[in-house]
Amino acid sequence: DAGVTQSPTHLIKTRGQHVTLRCSPISGHKSVSWYQQVLGQGPQFIFQYYEKEERGRGNFPDRFSARQFPNYSSELNVNALLLGDSALYLCASSLERDTEAFFGQGTRLTVV
Amino acid sequence: SQELEQSPQSLIVQEGKNLTINCTSSKTLYGLYWYKQKYGEGLIFLMMLQKGGEEKSHEKITAKLDEKKQQSSLHITASQPSHAGIYLCGADLGGSSNTGKLIFGQGTTLQVKP
């Protein structure tokens, strides 16, 4: 069975640009969450979507947005990129909101 | 300060030795999750603990959640080079056992010397 898949795996962007990251959850999983992990730290929660509705938002600026599609896949969008947005962006999916969450391999975003 | 504190931050052990990693919170842990991460890669799910006093084992890794549900430990028996990596504890501190909104500790980096 395919796990959580994220694309692209690596990305280099310039300050001020926009980026879209994509996530396909494990088949049947309805909850998708996004995390940002900067070097040397644990992941920080950004968004959770469940059944296509936003169910939680972490302490991130409005430049960060996300959505979940009818097939439960998800996109994370970041506008007006800053150098500080450079990080590993992780997507996690779970069958329900209280079942174990499985993570994808992440997208490494570098902003120059 | 971190809502979840892991100790130690890093650990170097000789192959075959046992080790313990701790995860402590000032709040009740409504679900405690242990993950392993290879540098720059995604997180691999290890174990989920939800009840006070619960203990789970998988191969040579055992995780416990204390009765008060404020501390968890991860114990590796007879460590191997394959155990090397970053161990992360995550928890829902909001009281809803929501696995999609986890707070993570800063991680414990484990090196196992052959």
Short mmCIF file of C-alpha atoms in Angstrom, two decimals:
data_model
loop_
_atom_site.label_atom_id
_atom_site.label_comp_id
_atom_site.label_asym_id
_atom_site.label_seq_id
_atom_site.Cartn_x
_atom_site.Cartn_y
_atom_site.Cartn_z
CA ASP A 1 0.00 0.00 0.00
CA ALA A 2 1.19 3.49 -0.79
CA GLY A 3 2.02 5.63 2.19
CA VAL A 4 1.63 9.37 2.44
CA THR A 5 3.19 10.92 -0.65
CA GLN A 6 4.40 14.49 -0.95
CA SER A 7 5.56 16.47 -3.94
CA PRO A 8 7.92 17.90 -4.81
CA THR A 9 10.67 16.42 -2.63
CA HIS A 10 12.92 19.46 -2.94
CA LEU A 11 12.24 23.02 -3.99
CA ILE A 12 14.27 26.21 -4.24
CA LYS A 13 12.41 29.52 -4.36
CA THR A 14 13.34 33.20 -4.23
CA ARG A 15 12.16 35.58 -1.52
CA GLY A 16 8.76 37.04 -2.32
CA GLN A 17 7.67 34.13 -4.51
CA HIS A 18 4.75 31.80 -3.93
CA VAL A 19 4.94 28.04 -3.41
CA THR A 20 2.44 25.17 -3.49
CA LEU A 21 3.18 21.87 -1.79
CA ARG A 22 1.07 18.77 -2.36
CA CYS A 23 0.14 15.80 -0.26
CA SER A 24 -1.71 12.57 -1.03
CA PRO A 25 -2.85 10.77 2.11
CA ILE A 26 -3.01 7.04 2.64
CA SER A 27 -6.06 5.69 0.84
CA GLY A 28 -9.15 6.08 3.02
CA HIS A 29 -7.58 8.55 5.42
CA LYS A 30 -9.78 11.59 5.95
CA SER A 31 -7.54 13.74 8.14
CA VAL A 32 -4.55 15.57 6.70
CA SER A 33 -2.22 17.77 8.70
CA TRP A 34 0.70 19.97 7.76
CA TYR A 35 3.80 20.64 9.86
CA GLN A 36 6.88 22.79 9.46
CA GLN A 37 10.19 21.49 10.78
CA VAL A 38 13.20 23.75 10.90
CA LEU A 39 16.64 22.31 11.44
CA GLY A 40 17.24 21.02 14.93
CA GLN A 41 13.65 21.34 16.12
CA GLY A 42 10.56 19.19 16.31
CA PRO A 43 7.75 19.69 13.78
CA GLN A 44 5.42 22.66 14.34
CA PHE A 45 1.72 22.24 13.56
CA ILE A 46 0.41 24.44 10.74
CA PHE A 47 -3.02 23.13 9.66
CA GLN A 48 -5.36 20.20 10.04
CA TYR A 49 -8.09 19.35 7.55
CA TYR A 50 -10.72 16.74 8.19
CA GLU A 51 -13.46 15.88 5.74
CA LYS A 52 -12.41 18.86 3.62
CA GLU A 53 -12.86 21.39 6.40
CA GLU A 54 -10.18 23.23 8.34
CA ARG A 55 -10.19 21.81 11.86
CA GLY A 56 -7.20 23.56 13.33
CA ARG A 57 -4.61 26.18 12.64
CA GLY A 58 -1.27 26.71 14.32
CA ASN A 59 0.50 29.96 15.04
CA PHE A 60 1.48 30.82 11.48
CA PRO A 61 0.85 34.04 9.52
CA ASP A 62 -1.90 34.45 6.95
CA ARG A 63 0.68 33.93 4.21
CA PHE A 64 0.14 30.24 4.90
CA SER A 65 -3.04 28.66 3.58
CA ALA A 66 -4.21 25.19 2.74
CA ARG A 67 -7.11 23.24 1.37
CA GLN A 68 -8.31 19.66 1.09
CA PHE A 69 -9.89 18.28 -2.03
CA PRO A 70 -12.82 15.84 -2.42
CA ASN A 71 -10.34 12.96 -2.83
CA TYR A 72 -8.77 14.04 0.53
CA SER A 73 -5.49 15.16 -1.03
CA SER A 74 -4.25 18.51 0.18
CA GLU A 75 -2.23 21.55 -0.83
CA LEU A 76 -0.26 23.93 1.34
CA ASN A 77 0.31 27.37 -0.11
CA VAL A 78 2.79 29.93 1.13
CA ASN A 79 2.81 33.47 -0.28
CA ALA A 80 5.49 36.14 -0.13
CA LEU A 81 8.20 33.70 0.88
CA LEU A 82 10.73 34.74 3.51
CA LEU A 83 14.16 33.27 4.18
CA GLY A 84 12.75 31.97 7.46
CA ASP A 85 10.25 29.80 5.61
CA SER A 86 13.11 27.49 4.64
CA ALA A 87 12.27 24.20 6.30
CA LEU A 88 11.11 20.63 5.84
CA TYR A 89 7.34 20.63 5.33
CA LEU A 90 5.69 17.45 6.49
CA CYS A 91 2.25 16.11 5.73
CA ALA A 92 0.55 13.53 7.95
CA SER A 93 -2.64 11.58 7.45
CA SER A 94 -4.85 9.54 9.74
CA LEU A 95 -7.97 7.51 9.23
CA GLU A 96 -9.87 9.50 11.82
CA ARG A 97 -8.92 12.39 14.10
CA ASP A 98 -8.02 10.09 17.00
CA THR A 99 -6.11 7.35 15.19
CA GLU A 100 -2.38 7.18 14.64
CA ALA A 101 -0.95 9.65 12.17
CA PHE A 102 1.48 8.63 9.43
CA PHE A 103 3.90 11.06 7.87
CA GLY A 104 5.18 11.55 4.37
CA GLN A 105 8.84 12.03 3.46
CA GLY A 106 8.45 15.78 3.42
CA THR A 107 9.23 18.60 1.02
CA ARG A 108 12.50 20.42 1.61
CA LEU A 109 11.91 24.09 0.80
CA THR A 110 14.87 26.41 0.48
CA VAL A 111 14.22 30.14 0.11
CA VAL A 112 17.15 32.18 -1.25
CA SER B 1 9.86 27.09 26.87
CA GLN B 2 8.89 23.85 25.22
CA GLU B 3 5.53 22.33 26.14
CA LEU B 4 7.12 18.93 25.69
CA GLU B 5 10.64 18.48 26.98
CA GLN B 6 12.77 15.61 25.82
CA SER B 7 15.90 14.42 27.55
CA PRO B 8 18.61 13.90 26.76
CA GLN B 9 18.96 16.07 23.66
CA SER B 10 21.56 13.70 22.27
CA LEU B 11 22.91 10.32 23.15
CA ILE B 12 25.86 8.24 22.00
CA VAL B 13 25.85 4.60 23.06
CA GLN B 14 27.89 1.54 22.29
CA GLU B 15 26.14 -1.14 20.29
CA GLY B 16 24.46 -3.61 22.60
CA LYS B 17 23.82 -1.13 25.39
CA ASN B 18 20.39 -0.19 26.70
CA LEU B 19 19.14 3.38 26.71
CA THR B 20 16.17 5.48 27.79
CA ILE B 21 14.72 8.69 26.36
CA ASN B 22 12.26 10.74 28.39
CA CYS B 23 9.43 13.04 27.38
CA THR B 24 7.89 15.33 30.02
CA SER B 25 4.96 17.71 29.99
CA SER B 26 3.54 20.10 32.57
CA LYS B 27 0.09 19.32 31.19
CA THR B 28 -1.83 16.08 30.95
CA LEU B 29 -0.92 14.10 27.86
CA TYR B 30 -4.05 13.11 25.97
CA GLY B 31 -2.31 10.63 23.77
CA LEU B 32 1.46 10.34 23.51
CA TYR B 33 3.10 9.32 20.26
CA TRP B 34 6.66 8.26 19.58
CA TYR B 35 8.21 8.72 16.16
CA LYS B 36 11.66 8.09 14.69
CA GLN B 37 13.18 10.31 12.03
CA LYS B 38 16.23 9.86 9.86
CA TYR B 39 17.93 13.18 9.18
CA GLY B 40 15.93 15.24 6.68
CA GLU B 41 13.31 12.56 6.15
CA GLY B 42 9.76 11.92 7.27
CA LEU B 43 8.68 10.59 10.64
CA ILE B 44 8.19 6.87 11.18
CA PHE B 45 5.40 5.97 13.60
CA LEU B 46 6.61 3.81 16.49
CA MET B 47 3.94 3.69 19.18
CA MET B 48 0.84 5.38 20.54
CA LEU B 49 0.02 5.48 24.27
CA GLN B 50 -3.28 6.78 25.55
CA LYS B 51 -3.94 5.41 29.01
CA GLY B 52 -2.12 6.16 32.23
CA GLY B 53 0.23 3.30 33.09
CA GLU B 54 0.11 1.94 29.56
CA GLU B 55 3.16 0.14 28.20
CA LYS B 56 3.77 -1.06 24.65
CA SER B 57 6.62 -2.93 23.04
CA HIS B 58 7.73 -3.49 19.48
CA GLU B 59 10.82 -5.55 18.84
CA LYS B 60 13.43 -4.07 21.17
CA ILE B 61 11.66 -0.79 21.87
CA THR B 62 9.35 -0.30 24.86
CA ALA B 63 7.38 2.84 25.61
CA LYS B 64 5.53 3.71 28.81
CA LEU B 65 3.15 6.45 29.87
CA ASP B 66 3.13 7.17 33.58
CA GLU B 67 0.01 6.99 35.71
CA LYS B 68 -0.32 10.76 35.90
CA LYS B 69 -0.05 10.98 32.10
CA GLN B 70 2.61 13.68 32.23
CA GLN B 71 5.72 11.69 31.38
CA SER B 72 6.63 9.01 28.90
CA SER B 73 9.80 7.03 28.42
CA LEU B 74 11.16 5.14 25.44
CA HIS B 75 13.54 2.32 26.24
CA ILE B 76 15.72 0.51 23.71
CA THR B 77 17.23 -2.80 24.72
CA ALA B 78 20.49 -4.05 23.20
CA SER B 79 20.83 -1.10 20.82
CA GLN B 80 21.90 -1.65 17.20
CA PRO B 81 23.21 0.76 14.55
CA SER B 82 19.76 0.57 12.92
CA HIS B 83 18.32 2.31 15.98
CA ALA B 84 20.28 5.47 15.21
CA GLY B 85 18.22 8.52 14.36
CA ILE B 86 16.14 11.25 15.93
CA TYR B 87 13.40 10.21 18.33
CA LEU B 88 10.47 12.55 18.73
CA CYS B 89 7.61 12.48 21.18
CA GLY B 90 4.37 14.15 20.17
CA ALA B 91 1.20 14.75 22.12
CA ASP B 92 -2.19 16.30 21.96
CA LEU B 93 -2.29 18.75 24.87
CA GLY B 94 -5.76 19.97 24.03
CA GLY B 95 -7.67 17.15 25.65
CA SER B 96 -9.25 15.69 22.53
CA SER B 97 -6.81 12.91 21.55
CA ASN B 98 -6.54 14.58 18.17
CA THR B 99 -3.65 12.99 16.34
CA GLY B 100 -3.74 15.68 13.69
CA LYS B 101 -2.71 18.54 15.97
CA LEU B 102 0.36 17.28 17.73
CA ILE B 103 2.86 19.24 19.77
CA PHE B 104 6.35 17.77 19.45
CA GLY B 105 9.38 17.77 21.65
CA GLN B 106 12.66 19.03 20.24
CA GLY B 107 13.89 15.50 19.56
CA THR B 108 16.63 13.25 20.89
CA THR B 109 19.45 12.37 18.52
CA LEU B 110 20.74 8.85 19.03
CA GLN B 111 24.05 7.56 17.72
CA VAL B 112 24.96 3.90 18.14
CA LYS B 113 28.64 3.08 17.81
CA PRO B 114 29.46 -0.36 16.40
#
